Coordinates of C-alpha atoms in Angstrom, one line a residue:
Chain A
X424 CA 151.9 -148.7 56.3
X425 CA 150.1 -152.2 56.1
X426 CA 149.4 -153.6 52.4
X427 CA 148.0 -156.9 53.9
X428 CA 144.8 -155.3 55.4
X429 CA 143.6 -153.0 52.7
X430 CA 144.5 -150.6 50.1
X431 CA 143.3 -148.2 47.8
X432 CA 144.0 -148.8 44.3
X433 CA 143.5 -145.6 42.0
X434 CA 143.4 -144.2 38.6
X435 CA 144.1 -140.8 38.0
X436 CA 143.9 -140.1 34.4
X437 CA 143.7 -136.7 32.6
X438 CA 140.1 -136.1 32.7
X439 CA 138.7 -138.2 35.6
X440 CA 139.5 -140.8 38.4
X441 CA 138.5 -144.2 39.6
X442 CA 139.3 -145.5 43.2
X443 CA 138.7 -149.4 44.3
X444 CA 139.4 -150.0 48.2
X445 CA 140.8 -153.9 48.0
X446 CA 140.5 -156.1 50.7
X447 CA 143.4 -159.1 51.0
X448 CA 141.9 -161.9 49.3
X449 CA 141.5 -159.3 46.3
X450 CA 138.2 -158.4 46.4
X451 CA 136.9 -154.8 46.0
X452 CA 134.7 -153.5 48.5
X453 CA 134.1 -149.6 47.9
X454 CA 134.8 -148.0 44.6
X455 CA 133.8 -144.7 43.1
X456 CA 135.1 -142.5 40.0
X457 CA 134.1 -138.6 39.3
X458 CA 135.7 -136.2 37.1
X459 CA 138.4 -134.8 39.4
X460 CA 140.9 -135.5 36.7
X461 CA 144.2 -133.5 37.0
X462 CA 142.5 -130.9 34.9
X463 CA 140.2 -129.8 37.3
X464 CA 142.7 -130.1 40.4
X465 CA 143.5 -126.6 41.2
X466 CA 147.3 -125.7 41.6
X467 CA 148.3 -127.4 44.8
X468 CA 145.3 -129.2 45.5
X469 CA 146.5 -132.5 44.7
X470 CA 146.4 -133.3 48.8
X471 CA 142.9 -132.5 49.3
X472 CA 142.1 -134.2 46.8
X473 CA 143.7 -137.2 47.8
X474 CA 142.4 -136.8 51.2
X475 CA 138.8 -136.4 49.5
X476 CA 139.3 -140.3 48.6
X477 CA 140.0 -141.6 52.2
X478 CA 137.2 -139.5 53.2
X479 CA 135.2 -141.8 50.6
X480 CA 137.0 -144.7 51.5
X481 CA 138.3 -145.3 54.4
X482 CA 142.2 -144.4 55.8
X483 CA 144.5 -147.0 54.1
X484 CA 147.6 -147.0 51.8
X485 CA 146.9 -146.2 48.6
X486 CA 148.8 -147.0 44.8
X487 CA 147.6 -144.4 42.4
X488 CA 149.0 -144.9 38.6
X489 CA 148.2 -143.0 35.5
X490 CA 148.7 -139.1 34.6
X491 CA 148.5 -138.6 38.1
X492 CA 152.1 -139.0 38.2
X493 CA 153.5 -136.7 35.5
X494 CA 154.5 -133.5 35.6
X495 CA 151.3 -131.8 36.0
X496 CA 150.0 -133.9 38.8
X497 CA 150.7 -134.5 42.4
X498 CA 154.1 -135.6 42.0
X499 CA 156.4 -136.6 38.9
X500 CA 156.8 -140.5 38.9
X501 CA 159.8 -140.7 36.2
X502 CA 159.4 -143.3 33.3
X503 CA 161.3 -146.7 34.1
X504 CA 162.7 -148.4 30.7
X505 CA 161.4 -151.6 28.7
X506 CA 161.6 -154.3 29.6
X507 CA 159.6 -153.4 32.8
X508 CA 158.2 -156.1 34.8
X509 CA 155.6 -155.7 38.2
X510 CA 158.7 -155.6 40.2
X511 CA 160.5 -152.9 38.9
X512 CA 157.3 -150.9 38.8
X513 CA 157.3 -151.7 42.5
X514 CA 160.7 -150.3 43.1
X515 CA 160.7 -147.2 41.2
X516 CA 157.4 -146.2 43.5
X517 CA 157.5 -142.3 44.2
X518 CA 155.8 -142.4 48.0
X519 CA 154.5 -139.0 49.4
X520 CA 151.6 -137.9 51.7
X521 CA 153.7 -139.3 54.6
X522 CA 154.8 -142.7 52.6
X523 CA 151.3 -143.3 53.1
X524 CA 150.6 -143.1 49.3
X525 CA 152.7 -144.1 46.2
X526 CA 153.1 -143.3 42.7
X527 CA 153.5 -145.9 40.0
X528 CA 156.0 -145.0 37.3
X529 CA 155.1 -144.5 33.9
X530 CA 157.0 -146.7 31.2
X531 CA 159.6 -145.6 28.5
X532 CA 161.3 -147.0 25.5
X533 CA 164.6 -145.6 24.8
X534 CA 165.5 -148.5 22.3
X535 CA 163.8 -148.3 18.6
X536 CA 161.4 -145.1 18.6
X537 CA 161.3 -142.7 21.9
X538 CA 157.9 -143.7 23.9
X539 CA 156.1 -143.3 26.9
X540 CA 153.2 -144.7 28.6
X541 CA 151.2 -143.7 31.9
X542 CA 148.5 -145.8 33.2
X543 CA 148.4 -148.3 30.8
X544 CA 152.0 -150.1 32.1
X545 CA 149.8 -151.0 34.9
X546 CA 147.1 -152.7 33.2
X547 CA 149.4 -154.6 31.1
X548 CA 151.3 -156.0 33.8
X549 CA 147.7 -157.0 35.4
X550 CA 146.3 -158.7 32.2
X551 CA 149.0 -161.2 32.5
X552 CA 148.9 -161.0 35.8
X553 CA 145.4 -161.8 36.4
X554 CA 145.6 -164.4 34.0
X555 CA 143.2 -162.8 31.6
X556 CA 146.3 -162.8 28.9
X557 CA 149.5 -165.2 28.2
X558 CA 153.0 -164.0 29.2
X559 CA 153.3 -163.4 25.7
X560 CA 150.3 -161.2 24.4
X561 CA 150.0 -158.9 22.0
X562 CA 147.5 -155.7 23.6
X563 CA 145.6 -152.7 21.5
X564 CA 144.5 -150.5 24.4
X565 CA 142.7 -147.8 22.8
X566 CA 142.4 -144.3 23.4
X567 CA 143.4 -140.7 23.0
X568 CA 147.0 -141.9 22.5
X569 CA 146.4 -145.5 22.0
X570 CA 149.1 -147.7 22.8
X571 CA 150.1 -151.6 21.1
X572 CA 151.8 -153.3 23.9
X573 CA 154.1 -156.2 23.8
X574 CA 154.2 -158.8 26.7
X575 CA 157.2 -161.3 26.6
X576 CA 157.7 -163.6 29.6
X577 CA 155.0 -161.0 31.7
X578 CA 157.3 -158.1 31.4
X579 CA 156.6 -155.1 29.4
X580 CA 158.9 -155.3 26.4
X581 CA 158.0 -153.0 24.1
X582 CA 155.3 -150.7 23.0
X583 CA 154.2 -148.2 20.1
X584 CA 151.7 -145.1 20.6
X585 CA 149.0 -144.4 18.1
X586 CA 147.6 -140.7 17.9
X587 CA 144.1 -141.8 16.5
X588 CA 141.9 -141.0 19.2
X589 CA 143.6 -137.1 19.8
X590 CA 144.2 -136.9 15.6
X591 CA 139.9 -137.6 15.4
X592 CA 139.3 -134.9 17.6
X593 CA 141.3 -132.4 16.2
X594 CA 139.6 -132.9 12.8
X595 CA 136.5 -133.2 14.1
X596 CA 136.7 -130.2 16.2
X597 CA 139.2 -127.6 14.2
X598 CA 139.4 -128.7 10.6
X599 CA 137.4 -128.0 7.0
X600 CA 135.9 -131.7 8.1
X601 CA 133.8 -131.0 11.4
X602 CA 130.6 -130.0 9.5
X603 CA 130.5 -133.0 8.4
X604 CA 131.8 -135.2 11.3
X605 CA 129.5 -134.0 13.8
X606 CA 127.5 -137.5 14.4
X607 CA 128.6 -140.1 16.4
X608 CA 131.6 -142.7 14.5
X609 CA 129.5 -146.0 14.2
X610 CA 129.7 -149.1 12.6
X611 CA 128.2 -149.2 9.2
X612 CA 129.2 -148.9 5.3
X613 CA 131.1 -145.2 6.1
X614 CA 133.1 -146.8 8.8
X615 CA 134.5 -149.9 6.7
X616 CA 134.7 -147.9 3.8
X617 CA 137.4 -146.2 6.0
X618 CA 138.8 -149.1 7.0
X619 CA 139.2 -150.6 3.6
X620 CA 141.0 -147.5 2.6
X621 CA 143.3 -147.7 5.3
X622 CA 143.8 -151.5 5.0
X623 CA 144.5 -150.6 0.9
X624 CA 147.6 -148.6 2.1
X625 CA 145.6 -145.5 0.9
X626 CA 147.7 -142.0 1.8
X627 CA 145.5 -140.8 5.5
X628 CA 146.0 -137.1 4.4
X629 CA 143.9 -137.9 1.0
X630 CA 141.7 -140.3 1.8
X631 CA 140.5 -137.7 4.6
X632 CA 139.6 -134.5 2.3
X633 CA 137.5 -137.5 0.0
X634 CA 135.0 -136.3 3.2
X635 CA 135.0 -132.5 2.2
X636 CA 135.4 -133.6 -1.8
X637 CA 132.2 -136.0 -1.3
X638 CA 130.5 -133.2 0.7
X639 CA 131.0 -131.0 -2.2
X640 CA 130.1 -132.7 -5.1
X641 CA 126.9 -134.8 -3.2
X642 CA 125.7 -131.6 -1.6
X643 CA 124.3 -134.0 0.7
X644 CA 125.8 -134.3 4.4
X645 CA 127.6 -138.1 4.7
X646 CA 128.5 -139.4 7.7
X647 CA 132.2 -138.2 7.5
X648 CA 132.7 -139.1 11.6
X649 CA 132.4 -142.7 10.5
X650 CA 134.9 -142.9 7.6
X651 CA 137.2 -141.1 9.4
X652 CA 136.9 -143.5 12.5
X653 CA 137.3 -146.0 10.2
X654 CA 140.5 -144.7 8.5
X655 CA 142.2 -143.8 11.3
X656 CA 141.3 -146.7 12.9
X657 CA 142.4 -148.7 10.2
X658 CA 145.6 -147.1 10.0
X659 CA 146.3 -147.8 13.6
X660 CA 145.2 -151.1 13.6
X661 CA 147.2 -152.2 10.4
X662 CA 150.3 -150.5 11.5
X663 CA 149.6 -152.6 15.0
X664 CA 149.4 -155.7 13.6
X665 CA 152.1 -155.4 11.2
X666 CA 153.9 -156.4 14.7
X667 CA 152.1 -159.2 15.2
X668 CA 152.3 -162.9 14.6
X669 CA 150.2 -164.3 11.6
X670 CA 146.9 -164.8 13.1
X671 CA 148.0 -164.0 16.2
X672 CA 145.1 -162.6 18.8
X673 CA 145.3 -159.4 20.3
X674 CA 143.8 -158.6 23.6
X675 CA 141.8 -155.3 23.4
X676 CA 141.9 -153.5 26.5
X677 CA 139.7 -150.2 27.2
X678 CA 136.6 -148.9 26.7
X679 CA 133.5 -150.4 25.3
X680 CA 132.5 -147.8 22.5
X681 CA 136.5 -148.0 21.3
X682 CA 136.8 -151.2 21.5
X683 CA 134.0 -152.4 19.4
X684 CA 135.1 -150.6 16.5
X685 CA 139.2 -151.8 16.8
X686 CA 137.5 -155.1 17.4
X687 CA 135.5 -154.6 13.9
X688 CA 139.4 -153.2 12.5
X689 CA 141.0 -156.5 14.2
X690 CA 138.8 -159.3 12.3
X691 CA 138.3 -157.6 9.5
X692 CA 142.7 -157.8 9.1
X693 CA 142.0 -161.1 9.9
X694 CA 143.0 -161.3 13.7
X695 CA 141.2 -162.7 16.6
X696 CA 141.4 -160.3 19.8
X697 CA 139.9 -161.4 23.6
X698 CA 138.2 -158.6 25.0
X699 CA 140.0 -157.7 28.3
X700 CA 137.9 -155.5 31.1
X701 CA 140.1 -152.2 31.6
X702 CA 139.4 -152.1 35.8
X703 CA 140.1 -155.6 36.0
X704 CA 143.2 -155.4 34.4
X705 CA 143.8 -152.6 36.4
X706 CA 143.2 -153.8 40.0
X707 CA 145.4 -157.5 38.7
X708 CA 147.8 -155.1 38.2
X709 CA 147.8 -153.1 41.4
X710 CA 147.7 -156.7 42.9
X711 CA 150.8 -157.3 41.1
X712 CA 152.7 -154.9 42.5
X713 CA 151.1 -154.8 46.5
X714 CA 153.9 -158.2 47.3
X715 CA 156.7 -156.3 46.6
X716 CA 155.3 -153.7 49.0
X717 CA 154.9 -156.2 51.6
X718 CA 158.6 -157.5 51.3
X719 CA 160.0 -153.6 51.2
X720 CA 158.2 -151.7 53.1
X721 CA 157.1 -153.2 56.4
X722 CA 156.6 -150.7 59.0
Chain B
X723 CA 132.9 -107.0 -23.1
X724 CA 136.2 -106.3 -25.5
X725 CA 138.6 -109.2 -24.5
X726 CA 140.7 -107.5 -27.0
X727 CA 142.2 -104.5 -25.1
X728 CA 142.7 -104.9 -21.8
X729 CA 141.3 -107.0 -18.6
X730 CA 141.8 -108.0 -15.0
X731 CA 142.9 -111.4 -13.8
X732 CA 142.1 -112.1 -10.1
X733 CA 143.4 -114.8 -7.8
X734 CA 140.8 -114.5 -5.2
X735 CA 141.5 -117.3 -2.1
X736 CA 140.4 -117.6 1.4
X737 CA 142.7 -115.5 3.0
X738 CA 143.6 -113.1 0.3
X739 CA 143.5 -112.0 -3.2
X740 CA 145.7 -110.8 -5.8
X741 CA 145.2 -108.8 -9.3
X742 CA 146.6 -108.0 -12.4
X743 CA 145.9 -106.0 -15.3
X744 CA 146.9 -107.9 -18.3
X745 CA 147.7 -105.5 -22.0
X746 CA 146.9 -108.0 -25.5
X747 CA 150.2 -108.9 -25.7
X748 CA 150.0 -110.7 -22.0
X749 CA 152.7 -107.9 -20.8
X750 CA 151.2 -107.2 -16.6
X751 CA 151.0 -103.4 -16.2
X752 CA 149.7 -103.0 -13.1
X753 CA 148.6 -104.8 -10.2
X754 CA 147.5 -105.2 -6.5
X755 CA 147.5 -107.7 -3.8
X756 CA 145.5 -107.1 0.1
X757 CA 144.2 -109.2 2.5
X758 CA 140.8 -108.6 1.1
X759 CA 140.2 -112.8 1.1
X760 CA 136.7 -114.4 1.4
X761 CA 136.8 -114.6 5.0
X762 CA 137.2 -110.7 5.2
X763 CA 134.6 -109.8 3.0
X764 CA 131.3 -109.2 4.7
X765 CA 127.8 -110.9 3.8
X766 CA 126.7 -109.0 0.3
X767 CA 130.5 -107.5 0.2
X768 CA 131.8 -108.7 -2.7
X769 CA 129.9 -106.5 -5.1
X770 CA 131.4 -103.6 -3.6
X771 CA 135.1 -105.3 -3.2
X772 CA 135.1 -105.9 -7.0
X773 CA 134.4 -102.4 -7.3
X774 CA 137.4 -101.8 -5.4
X775 CA 139.5 -103.9 -7.7
X776 CA 138.0 -101.7 -10.7
X777 CA 138.8 -98.7 -8.5
X778 CA 142.5 -99.6 -8.8
X779 CA 143.0 -101.2 -12.3
X780 CA 140.5 -99.4 -14.2
X781 CA 137.0 -100.3 -15.7
X782 CA 138.2 -103.7 -17.4
X783 CA 136.5 -106.8 -17.8
X784 CA 137.3 -109.0 -15.3
X785 CA 138.1 -113.0 -14.9
X786 CA 138.5 -114.4 -11.5
X787 CA 139.3 -117.9 -10.3
X788 CA 139.7 -119.2 -6.9
X789 CA 137.5 -119.8 -3.3
X790 CA 135.6 -116.6 -4.9
X791 CA 133.4 -119.0 -6.8
X792 CA 132.8 -121.1 -3.9
X793 CA 129.4 -121.0 -1.9
X794 CA 130.9 -118.7 0.0
X795 CA 132.1 -116.2 -2.7
X796 CA 130.8 -114.0 -4.7
X797 CA 129.4 -116.5 -6.6
X798 CA 128.7 -120.1 -6.9
X799 CA 130.5 -121.6 -10.3
X800 CA 130.3 -125.1 -10.2
X801 CA 133.0 -127.3 -10.7
X802 CA 133.6 -129.0 -14.2
X803 CA 134.6 -132.9 -14.6
X804 CA 138.1 -133.8 -15.3
X805 CA 139.3 -133.9 -17.9
X806 CA 139.8 -130.6 -18.4
X807 CA 140.5 -128.4 -20.8
X808 CA 140.9 -124.1 -21.4
X809 CA 138.1 -124.1 -23.3
X810 CA 135.8 -126.4 -20.8
X811 CA 136.5 -123.4 -18.3
X812 CA 135.9 -120.7 -20.2
X813 CA 132.5 -122.8 -21.6
X814 CA 131.5 -123.3 -17.7
X815 CA 132.3 -119.5 -16.8
X816 CA 129.7 -118.0 -14.5
X817 CA 129.0 -114.7 -15.4
X818 CA 127.7 -112.1 -12.7
X819 CA 128.0 -108.2 -12.5
X820 CA 126.6 -107.0 -15.8
X821 CA 128.6 -109.9 -17.8
X822 CA 131.6 -107.8 -16.6
X823 CA 132.7 -110.3 -14.2
X824 CA 133.4 -113.9 -14.9
X825 CA 134.5 -116.9 -12.3
X826 CA 136.1 -119.7 -13.4
X827 CA 135.1 -122.7 -12.2
X828 CA 136.8 -125.3 -10.2
X829 CA 137.5 -128.7 -11.3
X830 CA 136.5 -132.0 -10.1
X831 CA 137.0 -135.9 -10.1
X832 CA 134.5 -138.1 -10.1
X833 CA 136.3 -141.1 -11.1
X834 CA 138.3 -142.5 -9.4
X835 CA 138.3 -141.2 -5.4
X836 CA 136.0 -138.0 -5.5
X837 CA 138.3 -134.9 -5.1
X838 CA 138.0 -131.1 -6.2
X839 CA 140.4 -128.0 -6.6
X840 CA 139.5 -124.5 -7.1
X841 CA 142.1 -122.1 -8.1
X842 CA 145.1 -124.7 -8.8
X843 CA 143.4 -125.7 -11.7
X844 CA 144.3 -122.3 -13.5
X845 CA 147.8 -122.7 -12.7
X846 CA 148.2 -126.2 -14.1
X847 CA 146.5 -125.1 -17.4
X848 CA 148.6 -122.1 -17.4
X849 CA 151.9 -124.0 -17.0
X850 CA 151.6 -125.9 -20.1
X851 CA 149.9 -122.9 -21.8
X852 CA 152.9 -121.2 -21.0
X853 CA 155.3 -123.9 -22.1
X854 CA 156.7 -124.0 -18.4
X855 CA 155.7 -127.7 -18.6
X856 CA 155.0 -130.5 -20.8
X857 CA 151.8 -131.3 -22.0
X858 CA 151.7 -134.1 -20.1
X859 CA 153.6 -133.2 -16.3
X860 CA 152.6 -134.0 -13.5
X861 CA 152.3 -131.1 -11.1
X862 CA 152.8 -130.7 -6.9
X863 CA 151.4 -128.0 -5.7
X864 CA 151.9 -127.5 -1.8
X865 CA 149.4 -125.5 0.5
X866 CA 147.1 -126.0 3.3
X867 CA 145.2 -128.8 0.9
X868 CA 148.2 -129.7 -1.7
X869 CA 147.4 -131.0 -4.4
X870 CA 149.6 -133.3 -7.3
X871 CA 148.0 -133.1 -10.8
X872 CA 148.3 -135.3 -13.5
X873 CA 148.0 -133.1 -17.4
X874 CA 147.7 -135.3 -20.4
X875 CA 147.7 -133.9 -23.6
X876 CA 147.5 -130.3 -21.8
X877 CA 144.2 -130.9 -19.9
X878 CA 143.9 -131.8 -16.5
X879 CA 143.4 -135.2 -16.5
X880 CA 143.4 -136.4 -12.6
X881 CA 144.5 -134.8 -8.9
X882 CA 145.0 -136.1 -5.6
X883 CA 144.4 -133.7 -2.6
X884 CA 146.5 -134.0 0.0
X885 CA 145.5 -132.3 3.8
X886 CA 149.1 -132.3 4.5
X887 CA 149.1 -128.2 5.4
X888 CA 145.4 -128.3 7.4
X889 CA 147.3 -131.4 9.1
X890 CA 150.2 -129.1 10.3
X891 CA 148.4 -126.4 11.2
X892 CA 146.3 -128.7 13.6
X893 CA 148.2 -130.3 15.1
X894 CA 151.0 -126.8 16.0
X895 CA 147.9 -124.9 17.0
X896 CA 145.9 -127.4 19.0
X897 CA 147.6 -131.1 20.0
X898 CA 149.8 -132.2 22.8
X899 CA 152.5 -131.5 20.4
X900 CA 151.7 -127.3 19.8
X901 CA 154.9 -126.8 22.9
X902 CA 157.3 -129.0 20.8
X903 CA 156.3 -127.5 17.2
X904 CA 156.2 -123.4 18.2
X905 CA 159.3 -122.9 16.3
X906 CA 159.4 -123.1 12.1
X907 CA 159.9 -125.3 9.9
X908 CA 162.8 -125.3 8.2
X909 CA 165.4 -127.8 6.5
X910 CA 168.2 -129.5 9.1
X911 CA 168.3 -132.9 10.8
X912 CA 165.0 -133.1 12.1
X913 CA 163.2 -132.4 8.9
X914 CA 165.5 -135.0 7.1
X915 CA 164.6 -137.7 9.7
X916 CA 160.8 -136.6 9.5
X917 CA 161.4 -137.1 5.5
X918 CA 163.0 -141.1 6.7
X919 CA 160.8 -142.1 8.6
X920 CA 158.1 -140.8 6.2
X921 CA 159.5 -142.6 3.5
X922 CA 160.4 -145.9 5.3
X923 CA 156.5 -146.4 5.6
X924 CA 156.7 -145.4 9.1
X925 CA 153.0 -144.6 10.6
X926 CA 152.7 -141.3 10.7
X927 CA 150.7 -141.4 13.5
X928 CA 152.9 -143.0 15.8
X929 CA 156.0 -141.0 14.4
X930 CA 154.3 -138.0 15.4
X931 CA 153.8 -139.0 18.9
X932 CA 157.8 -139.8 19.4
X933 CA 157.6 -135.3 19.0
X934 CA 156.3 -135.4 22.8
X935 CA 158.0 -138.6 24.1
X936 CA 161.4 -137.2 22.9
X937 CA 160.8 -133.9 24.9
X938 CA 159.5 -135.8 27.8
X939 CA 162.5 -138.6 27.8
X940 CA 165.1 -135.5 26.6
X941 CA 163.4 -133.0 28.7
X942 CA 164.7 -131.1 26.0
X943 CA 162.2 -128.6 23.2
X944 CA 163.7 -130.4 20.4
X945 CA 162.6 -128.9 17.2
X946 CA 159.5 -130.7 16.5
X947 CA 157.7 -128.5 14.1
X948 CA 160.5 -129.4 11.4
X949 CA 160.5 -133.0 12.0
X950 CA 156.8 -133.3 11.9
X951 CA 156.9 -130.7 8.4
X952 CA 159.2 -133.7 7.4
X953 CA 156.9 -136.5 8.5
X954 CA 153.6 -134.9 7.0
X955 CA 155.4 -133.7 3.8
X956 CA 157.2 -136.7 3.5
X957 CA 154.2 -139.0 3.7
X958 CA 152.2 -136.4 0.6
X959 CA 155.5 -136.8 -1.5
X960 CA 155.4 -140.1 -1.1
X961 CA 151.9 -140.7 -1.4
X962 CA 152.6 -138.3 -5.1
X963 CA 155.3 -139.8 -6.4
X964 CA 153.3 -143.3 -6.2
X965 CA 151.6 -141.8 -9.2
X966 CA 154.8 -140.7 -11.2
X967 CA 156.5 -142.7 -13.7
X968 CA 160.2 -143.8 -12.5
X969 CA 161.9 -141.1 -12.1
X970 CA 159.8 -138.4 -13.6
X971 CA 160.6 -135.0 -12.9
X972 CA 157.8 -133.2 -10.7
X973 CA 156.6 -129.2 -11.6
X974 CA 156.5 -127.9 -8.3
X975 CA 154.4 -124.6 -8.0
X976 CA 153.7 -122.7 -5.0
X977 CA 154.8 -120.3 -2.0
X978 CA 158.5 -120.3 -1.8
X979 CA 159.1 -121.4 1.6
X980 CA 156.4 -124.1 0.8
X981 CA 158.3 -125.8 -2.1
X982 CA 161.5 -125.4 -0.7
X983 CA 160.6 -128.4 1.6
X984 CA 158.5 -130.4 -1.2
X985 CA 161.6 -129.9 -3.7
X986 CA 164.1 -131.2 -0.7
X987 CA 161.5 -134.4 -0.2
X988 CA 160.8 -134.9 -4.2
X989 CA 165.1 -134.6 -4.4
X990 CA 165.5 -136.9 -1.3
X991 CA 162.7 -139.8 -3.1
X992 CA 164.8 -139.9 -6.2
X993 CA 162.7 -137.5 -8.3
X994 CA 163.9 -134.2 -10.1
X995 CA 161.9 -131.4 -10.5
X996 CA 161.6 -128.2 -11.9
X997 CA 160.2 -125.0 -9.9
X998 CA 157.1 -122.7 -11.9
X999 CA 156.3 -119.6 -10.5
X1000 CA 153.1 -119.7 -9.2
X1001 CA 151.6 -116.1 -10.6
X1002 CA 153.4 -116.5 -14.2
X1003 CA 151.4 -119.7 -14.4
X1004 CA 148.1 -118.5 -13.1
X1005 CA 148.7 -115.4 -15.5
X1006 CA 149.0 -118.5 -18.6
X1007 CA 145.9 -120.0 -17.7
X1008 CA 144.0 -116.7 -17.5
X1009 CA 145.8 -116.2 -20.7
X1010 CA 144.4 -119.3 -22.0
X1011 CA 140.7 -118.7 -21.7
X1012 CA 140.8 -115.4 -22.7
X1013 CA 140.9 -116.5 -26.4
X1014 CA 137.4 -118.5 -26.2
X1015 CA 136.1 -115.6 -24.6
X1016 CA 137.0 -113.4 -27.7
X1017 CA 135.6 -115.7 -29.8
X1018 CA 132.2 -116.3 -27.6
X1019 CA 131.4 -113.7 -26.1
X1020 CA 131.9 -110.3 -28.6
X1021 CA 129.2 -108.0 -27.8

């Protein structure tokens, strides 16, 4: 495959996928997104699902990242260990589909606490490669499993996953707090009260129950979703910032609805932040990997 | 009703109920337990369910405590505010069923953080009334919503609820950690590693994710249930003990399977504990309330 002409970059997650057609100068000439995430692909259906991408964007070589490389994805791409660079990601790509498609490996942390990521590594590498952050940035990437990623000299030196989004969803859908958590989590007094409780070091488990107690004592619905969100995001940010240098600016990458609440939390804790567009970082990450492919896989 | 002859004490919770026939000297002459908790009683079915108790234990006056007094129970018994004594519980009993049955109110905390309990107040009052603890004891009551209760001069001065049991169940049944949490939580290295993480102040949300990461990196199932249990109980105990005097002995009331793990956590944190039988405390609590009824409700 010739990566010098055009290539397709695919961010293929659990619930959706996004694909871009990129030309040699890095410009995006076409793109699409759909809900055909891992959960929606039938067993054995990945080849057809990938063919569908080329149907829409053309017969180009393709680099894929995200959960598509997990054991439930198209093909498993084993994790590379921190510290991880663009070259290490390139060297450990799993080639499939007659070598026309490469799956970028995830990154794991084996020293310190055990941890894994899959997809965020491309955005983290891309943020520095695209000159969106310094080579020694500290990244906050909100999500179901939020990541705090330390870059050192442009490599992923270490990271920590927080189950913040998943805990919020579990509480909202299946807990005794569900009836008080049905509205959307938004900025306001309840969110900030949640932040305050988290920053004061309150126990998550007891502070969460005040949502229920408050409702029973006042018999008013309140805004438990925003309070719980403030509490969970505040705990997340508190733990994440404990690894930051004093006053260090945080690179915040992710969906606008989540980064807004995280930005508030980071600011409230006395740190600045820089908002990074996730798609732009992703494409810059793929662009950081491709040059190694040109050298090593000229066919 | 004449409370001087015999009476029936009922602890009626969400998933089961227990009833005892008590004679004047406080001896239990009959008892039974079944799964007819609140969730199993059909709408409008509480009178029949209560009649069923008298069918089994005789036509005696009856005191009921627990979720039976909630808005989903037989009849709502509003909370009394801390500090709460046996006399206050007696004075605020809700009489129903031709005054043959009294529902003991729950207790709420309105100064400090908002909190509520329903059922544990009888055991707490009973523990001191039955001389099982000192009038200034600090009680740990494990459960779905664990309670830490401060007694002062034999009254419930304040308390804190931890959603520990519910969080464990949510994670076990519906989270990405579920596959690694199917075995029973037991004492052992994983449980103690969870305790250590909690006592070191690790973020709950990131420490929990190591269960998943460890599994993905080792490809072995591990014992995520025990680790998560150690982490959650450790966080609970750490927050609870922050309100204890240095080295204070903790009164531990509850089900044997839970108190065992909490006892380990409390010991690991450098505190002693005294194990209190929950049923004995409950009956002593009802026995603390009854004398006020004799005085006030002689018919």
